[in-house]
Coordinates of C-alpha atoms and ligand atoms in Angstrom, one line a residue:
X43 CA 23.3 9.3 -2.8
X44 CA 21.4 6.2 -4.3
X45 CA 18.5 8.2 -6.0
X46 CA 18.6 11.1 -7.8
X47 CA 16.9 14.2 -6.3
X48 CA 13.8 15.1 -8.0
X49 CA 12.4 18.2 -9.2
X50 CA 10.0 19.6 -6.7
X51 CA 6.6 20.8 -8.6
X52 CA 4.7 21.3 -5.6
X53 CA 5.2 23.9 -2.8
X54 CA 3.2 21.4 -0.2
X55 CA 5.1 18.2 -1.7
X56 CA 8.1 17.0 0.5
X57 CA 10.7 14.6 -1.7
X58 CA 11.4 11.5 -0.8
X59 CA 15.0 10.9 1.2
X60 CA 17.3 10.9 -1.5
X61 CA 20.2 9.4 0.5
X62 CA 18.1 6.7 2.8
X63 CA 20.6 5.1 5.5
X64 CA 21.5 1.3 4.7
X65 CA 19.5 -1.0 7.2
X66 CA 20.5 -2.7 9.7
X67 CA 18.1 -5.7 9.0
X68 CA 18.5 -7.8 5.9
X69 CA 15.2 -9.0 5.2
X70 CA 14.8 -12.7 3.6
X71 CA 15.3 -13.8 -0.1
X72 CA 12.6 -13.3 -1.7
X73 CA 11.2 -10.1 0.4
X74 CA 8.7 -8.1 -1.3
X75 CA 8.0 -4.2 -1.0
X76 CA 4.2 -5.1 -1.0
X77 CA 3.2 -1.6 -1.1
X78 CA 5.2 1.4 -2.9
X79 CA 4.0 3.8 -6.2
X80 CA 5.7 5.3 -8.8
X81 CA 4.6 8.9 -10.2
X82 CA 5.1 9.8 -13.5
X83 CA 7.3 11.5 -15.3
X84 CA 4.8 13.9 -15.5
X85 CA 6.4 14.2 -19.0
X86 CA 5.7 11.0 -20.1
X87 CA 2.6 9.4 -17.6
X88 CA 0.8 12.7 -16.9
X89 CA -0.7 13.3 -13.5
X90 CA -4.6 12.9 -13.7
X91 CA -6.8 16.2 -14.3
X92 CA -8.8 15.4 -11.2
X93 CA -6.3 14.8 -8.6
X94 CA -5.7 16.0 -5.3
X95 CA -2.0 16.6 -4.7
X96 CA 1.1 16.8 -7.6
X97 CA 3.7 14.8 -6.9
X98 CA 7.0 14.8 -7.3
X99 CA 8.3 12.7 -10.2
X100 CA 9.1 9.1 -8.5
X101 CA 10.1 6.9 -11.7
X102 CA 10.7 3.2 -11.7
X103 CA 14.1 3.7 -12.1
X104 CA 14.7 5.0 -8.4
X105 CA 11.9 2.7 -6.7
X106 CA 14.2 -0.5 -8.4
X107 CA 17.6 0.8 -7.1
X108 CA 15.6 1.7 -3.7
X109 CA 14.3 -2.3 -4.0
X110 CA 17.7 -3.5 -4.9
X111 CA 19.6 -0.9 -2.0
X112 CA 17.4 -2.0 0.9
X113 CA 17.6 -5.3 0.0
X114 CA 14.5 -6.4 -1.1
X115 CA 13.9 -8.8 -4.3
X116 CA 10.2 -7.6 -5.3
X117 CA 7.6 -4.7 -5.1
X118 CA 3.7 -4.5 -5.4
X119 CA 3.4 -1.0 -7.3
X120 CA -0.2 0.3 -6.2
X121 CA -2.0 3.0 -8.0
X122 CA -2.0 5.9 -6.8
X123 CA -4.2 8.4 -6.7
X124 CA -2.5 11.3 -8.7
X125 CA -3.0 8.9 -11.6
X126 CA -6.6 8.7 -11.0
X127 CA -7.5 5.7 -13.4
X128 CA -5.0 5.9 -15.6
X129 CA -2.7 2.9 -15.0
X130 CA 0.3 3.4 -17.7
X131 CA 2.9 4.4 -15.2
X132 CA 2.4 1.4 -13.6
X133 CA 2.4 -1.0 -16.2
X134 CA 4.7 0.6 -17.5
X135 CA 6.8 -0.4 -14.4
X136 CA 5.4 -3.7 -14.2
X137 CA 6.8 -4.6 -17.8
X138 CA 10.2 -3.2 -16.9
X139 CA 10.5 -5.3 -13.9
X140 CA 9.2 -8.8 -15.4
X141 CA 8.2 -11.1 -13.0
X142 CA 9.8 -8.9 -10.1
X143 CA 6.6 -6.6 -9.6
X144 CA 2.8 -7.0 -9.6
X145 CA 0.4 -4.1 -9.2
X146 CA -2.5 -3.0 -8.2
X147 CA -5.0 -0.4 -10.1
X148 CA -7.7 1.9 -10.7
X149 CA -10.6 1.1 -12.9
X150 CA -14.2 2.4 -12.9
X151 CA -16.6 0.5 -13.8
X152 CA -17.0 1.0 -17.2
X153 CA -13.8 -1.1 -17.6
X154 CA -13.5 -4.1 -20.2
X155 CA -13.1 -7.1 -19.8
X156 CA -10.7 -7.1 -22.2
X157 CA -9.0 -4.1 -20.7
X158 CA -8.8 -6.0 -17.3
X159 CA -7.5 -9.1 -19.4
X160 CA -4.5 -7.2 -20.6
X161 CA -3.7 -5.5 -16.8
X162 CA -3.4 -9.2 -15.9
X163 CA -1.3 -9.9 -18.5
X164 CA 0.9 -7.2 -17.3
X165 CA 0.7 -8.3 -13.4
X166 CA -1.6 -6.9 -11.8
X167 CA -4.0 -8.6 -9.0
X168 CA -6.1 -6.1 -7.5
X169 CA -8.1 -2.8 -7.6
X170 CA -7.5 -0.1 -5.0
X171 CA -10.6 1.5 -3.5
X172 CA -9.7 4.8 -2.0
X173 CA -12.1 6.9 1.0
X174 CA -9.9 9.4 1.9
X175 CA -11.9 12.2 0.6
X176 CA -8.3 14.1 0.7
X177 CA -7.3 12.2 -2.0
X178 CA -10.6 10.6 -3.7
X179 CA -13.9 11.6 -4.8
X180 CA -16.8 9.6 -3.4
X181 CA -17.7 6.6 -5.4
X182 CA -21.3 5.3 -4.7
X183 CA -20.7 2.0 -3.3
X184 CA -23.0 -0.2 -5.4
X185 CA -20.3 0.6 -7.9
X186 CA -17.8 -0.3 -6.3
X187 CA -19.2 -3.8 -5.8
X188 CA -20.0 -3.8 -9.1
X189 CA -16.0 -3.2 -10.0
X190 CA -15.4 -5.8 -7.6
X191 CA -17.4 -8.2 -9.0
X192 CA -15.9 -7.8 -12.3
X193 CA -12.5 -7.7 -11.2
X194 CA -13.2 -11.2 -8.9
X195 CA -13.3 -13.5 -12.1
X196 CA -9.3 -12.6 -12.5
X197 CA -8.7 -13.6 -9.3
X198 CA -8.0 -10.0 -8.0
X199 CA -8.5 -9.1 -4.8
X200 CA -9.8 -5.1 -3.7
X201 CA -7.5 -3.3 -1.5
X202 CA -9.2 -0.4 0.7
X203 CA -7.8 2.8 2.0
X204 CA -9.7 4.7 5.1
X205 CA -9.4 6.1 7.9
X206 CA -10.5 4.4 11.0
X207 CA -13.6 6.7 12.6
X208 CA -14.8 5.5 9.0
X209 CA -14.8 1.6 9.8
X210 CA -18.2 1.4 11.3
X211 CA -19.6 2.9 7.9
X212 CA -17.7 1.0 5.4
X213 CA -18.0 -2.3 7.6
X214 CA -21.0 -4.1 5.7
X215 CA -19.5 -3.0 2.0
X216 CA -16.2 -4.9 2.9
X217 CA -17.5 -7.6 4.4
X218 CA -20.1 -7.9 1.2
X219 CA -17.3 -8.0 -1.3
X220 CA -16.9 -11.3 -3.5
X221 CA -12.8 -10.8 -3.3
X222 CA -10.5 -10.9 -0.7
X223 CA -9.9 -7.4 0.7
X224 CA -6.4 -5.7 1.9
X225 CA -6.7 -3.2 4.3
X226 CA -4.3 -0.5 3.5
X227 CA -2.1 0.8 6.9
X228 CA -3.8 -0.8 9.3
X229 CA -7.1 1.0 9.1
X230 CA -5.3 3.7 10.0
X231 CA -5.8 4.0 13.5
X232 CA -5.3 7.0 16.0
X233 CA -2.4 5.9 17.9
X234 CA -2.9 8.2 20.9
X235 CA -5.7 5.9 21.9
X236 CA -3.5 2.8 22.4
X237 CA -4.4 -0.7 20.7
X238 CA -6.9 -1.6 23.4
X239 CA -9.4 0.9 22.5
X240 CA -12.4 0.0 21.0
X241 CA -11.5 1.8 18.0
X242 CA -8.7 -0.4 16.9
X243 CA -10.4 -3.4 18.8
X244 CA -12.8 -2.8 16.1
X245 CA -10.4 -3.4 13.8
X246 CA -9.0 -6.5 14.7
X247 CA -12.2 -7.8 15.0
X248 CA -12.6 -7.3 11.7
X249 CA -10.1 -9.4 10.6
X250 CA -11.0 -12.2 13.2
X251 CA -14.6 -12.4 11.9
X252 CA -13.5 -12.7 8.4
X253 CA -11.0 -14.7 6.6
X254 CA -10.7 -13.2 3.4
X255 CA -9.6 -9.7 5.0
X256 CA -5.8 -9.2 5.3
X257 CA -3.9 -5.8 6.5
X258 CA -0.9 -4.2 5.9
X259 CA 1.2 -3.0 8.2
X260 CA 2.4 -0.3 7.1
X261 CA 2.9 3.3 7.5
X262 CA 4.3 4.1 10.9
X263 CA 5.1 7.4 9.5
X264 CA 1.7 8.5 9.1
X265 CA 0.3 7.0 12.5
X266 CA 3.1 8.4 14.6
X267 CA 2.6 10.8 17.6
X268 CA 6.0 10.7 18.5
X269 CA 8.0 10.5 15.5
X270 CA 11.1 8.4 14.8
X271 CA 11.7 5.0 15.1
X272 CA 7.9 4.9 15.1
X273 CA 7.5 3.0 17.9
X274 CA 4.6 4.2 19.0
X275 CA 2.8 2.2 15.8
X276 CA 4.7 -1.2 17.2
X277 CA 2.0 -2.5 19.2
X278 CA -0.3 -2.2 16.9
X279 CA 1.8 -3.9 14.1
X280 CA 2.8 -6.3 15.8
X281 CA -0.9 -7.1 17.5
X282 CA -1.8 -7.9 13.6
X283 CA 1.3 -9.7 13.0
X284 CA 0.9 -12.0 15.9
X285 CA -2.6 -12.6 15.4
X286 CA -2.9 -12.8 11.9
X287 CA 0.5 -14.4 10.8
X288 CA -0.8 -15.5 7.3
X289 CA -2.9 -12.0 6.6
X290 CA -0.4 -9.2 6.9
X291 CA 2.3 -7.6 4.3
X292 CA 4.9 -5.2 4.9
X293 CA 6.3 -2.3 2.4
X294 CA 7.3 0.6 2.8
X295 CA 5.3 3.6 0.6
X296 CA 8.1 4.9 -0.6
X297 CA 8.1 8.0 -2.5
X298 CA 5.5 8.5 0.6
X299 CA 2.9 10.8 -0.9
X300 CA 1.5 13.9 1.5
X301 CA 4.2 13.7 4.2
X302 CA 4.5 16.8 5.3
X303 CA 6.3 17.1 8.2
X304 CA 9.2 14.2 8.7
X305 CA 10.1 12.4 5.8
X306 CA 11.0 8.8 6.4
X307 CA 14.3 7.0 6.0
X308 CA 13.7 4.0 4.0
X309 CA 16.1 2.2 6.0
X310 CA 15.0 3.4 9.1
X311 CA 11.4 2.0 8.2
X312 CA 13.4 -1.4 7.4
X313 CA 14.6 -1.4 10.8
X314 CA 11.0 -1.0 11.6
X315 CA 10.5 -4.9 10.9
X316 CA 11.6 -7.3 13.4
X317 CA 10.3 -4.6 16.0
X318 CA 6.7 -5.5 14.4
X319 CA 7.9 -9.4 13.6
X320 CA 10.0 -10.6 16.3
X321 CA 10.7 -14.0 15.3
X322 CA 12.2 -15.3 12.0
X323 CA 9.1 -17.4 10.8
X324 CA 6.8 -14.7 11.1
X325 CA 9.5 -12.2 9.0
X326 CA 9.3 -14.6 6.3
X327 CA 5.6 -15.1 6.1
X328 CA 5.2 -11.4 6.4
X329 CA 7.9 -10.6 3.8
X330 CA 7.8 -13.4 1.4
X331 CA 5.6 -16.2 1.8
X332 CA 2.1 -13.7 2.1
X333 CA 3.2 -11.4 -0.7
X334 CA 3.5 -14.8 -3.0
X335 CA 0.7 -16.4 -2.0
X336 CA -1.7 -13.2 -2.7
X337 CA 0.6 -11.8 -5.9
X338 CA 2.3 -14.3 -8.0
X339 CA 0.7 -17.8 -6.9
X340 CA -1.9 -17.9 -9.3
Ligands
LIG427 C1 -0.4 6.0 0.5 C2 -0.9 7.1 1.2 C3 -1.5 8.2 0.7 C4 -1.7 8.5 -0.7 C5 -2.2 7.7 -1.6 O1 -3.0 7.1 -3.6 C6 -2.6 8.0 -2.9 O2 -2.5 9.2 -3.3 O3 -2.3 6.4 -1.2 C7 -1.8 9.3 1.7 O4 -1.8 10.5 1.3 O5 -2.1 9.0 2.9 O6 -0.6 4.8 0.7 O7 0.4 6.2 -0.4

């Protein structure tokens, strides 16, 4: 067992896989886990009043030895919504893991500038707007382009998490933001309908008709019909990775917040990789040379 088993505060809450199997694939030096949270300890980075799930404590501790066990070098910690807009637990992490880690956060938009200053300062590079209305309250979205537009100044970008019958809708506020914008999970599409369909079609047109929005391919877990390996999601990972070589980061959501039926192997989502990235050069621009260019090369 690599990672401690964690106390369970929440009938509906499945723990992560303590004992994930090693991977078969060794990704490149220098890979980065460019999407994975930590959650409290509630003891010491309280959960947020107003949010939707409670999760099982996920330290940084046990996201660093999962990092280090599946053989990865980095992580980008994003803000998750059980911490609402309070940040600590992942600066917190972010200081701990020096230059090893850059996050991403939630402000409103009554933020400082100072405030935003000293989140810099501690790594992170983007804000994380949230439509799942399972996890989020609406936000209006004028001020969500006003948040933007404070945050672009730093150099941040805005990463968005929806659902994809909600594309059409949210469409002409992400193509109107001032900052590049990182699609969380593909747009979470409904895998059932295939990666011809209009509805993800609609999604990669996105991507082709603007430059500044990037996806991550993410999540089979959550997209699957059929379960594990996930290779169901394939196609449409690797459609994005193919067509979008410079646009697309990998990681792998780990403590994986709301699964509730099958709860991933980190190693077998590992071994999810050169399924979505067949050859070498598009392993390391997924893995390393995207993650570096969008978090740490600037
Ligand atoms: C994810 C997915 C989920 C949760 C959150 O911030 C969150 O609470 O993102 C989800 O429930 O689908 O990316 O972690």
């Amino acid at each position: 067992m690599i990672l401690d088993k964690p106390q369970v505060m929440d009938p509906d809450w499945m723990v992560f896989d303590p004992n994930p199997s090693k991977p078969r694939y060794a990704p490149p030096p220098g890979a980065v886990d460019a999407h994975c949270h930590v959650f409290g300890p509630a003891a010491v980075f309280p959960y947020a009043p107003e949010r939707k799930y409670t999760p099982c404590d996920a330290g940084k501790e046990k996201l660093f030895a999962l990092r280090d066990f599946l053989g990865f070098d980095r992580n980008v910690i994003v803000q998750a919504t059980c911490h609402g807009k309070d940040n600590r637990a992942v600066v917190d992490a972010l200081k701990a893991a020096g230059d090893r880690a850059r996050g991403v956060a939630t402000v409103g938009e009554d933020i400082t500038e100072k405030e935003l200053a000293e989140l810099d300062a501690a790594g992170v590079r983007g804000v994380r707007f949230n439509f799942l209305r399972r996890l989020a309250d609406f936000t209006p979205h004028d001020v969500l382009r006003r948040i933007a537009d404070k945050v672009a100044p730093f150099g941040w970008h805005v990463v968005v998490y929806f659902e994809a019958p909600d594309l059409a809708e949210l469409r002409p506020l992400f193509t109107s933001l001032p900052t590049k914008v990182i699609v969380d999970h593909m747009g979470r599409p409904d895998v059932k309908l295939g990666v011809d369909h209009p509805q993800f079609q609609s999604f990669v047109n996105l991507l082709a008709d603007h430059e500044n929005i990037w996806s991550k391919v993410t999540c089979p877990e959550r997209l699957t019909v059929a379960g594990p390996p996930y290779d169901d999601v394939v196609p449409f990972a690797r459609t994005l990775v193919e067509r979008f070589p410079d646009r697309v980061l990998w990681g792998t959501d780990w403590p994986h917040p709301n699964i509730k039926t099958i709860m991933p192997d980190d190693g077998v989502l590992v071994d999810h990789i050169p399924k979505i990235a067949v050859t070498e050069a598009l392993r390391q621009a997924l893995l390393v040379d995207n993650p570096m260019r969008l978090y740490w090369d600037h």
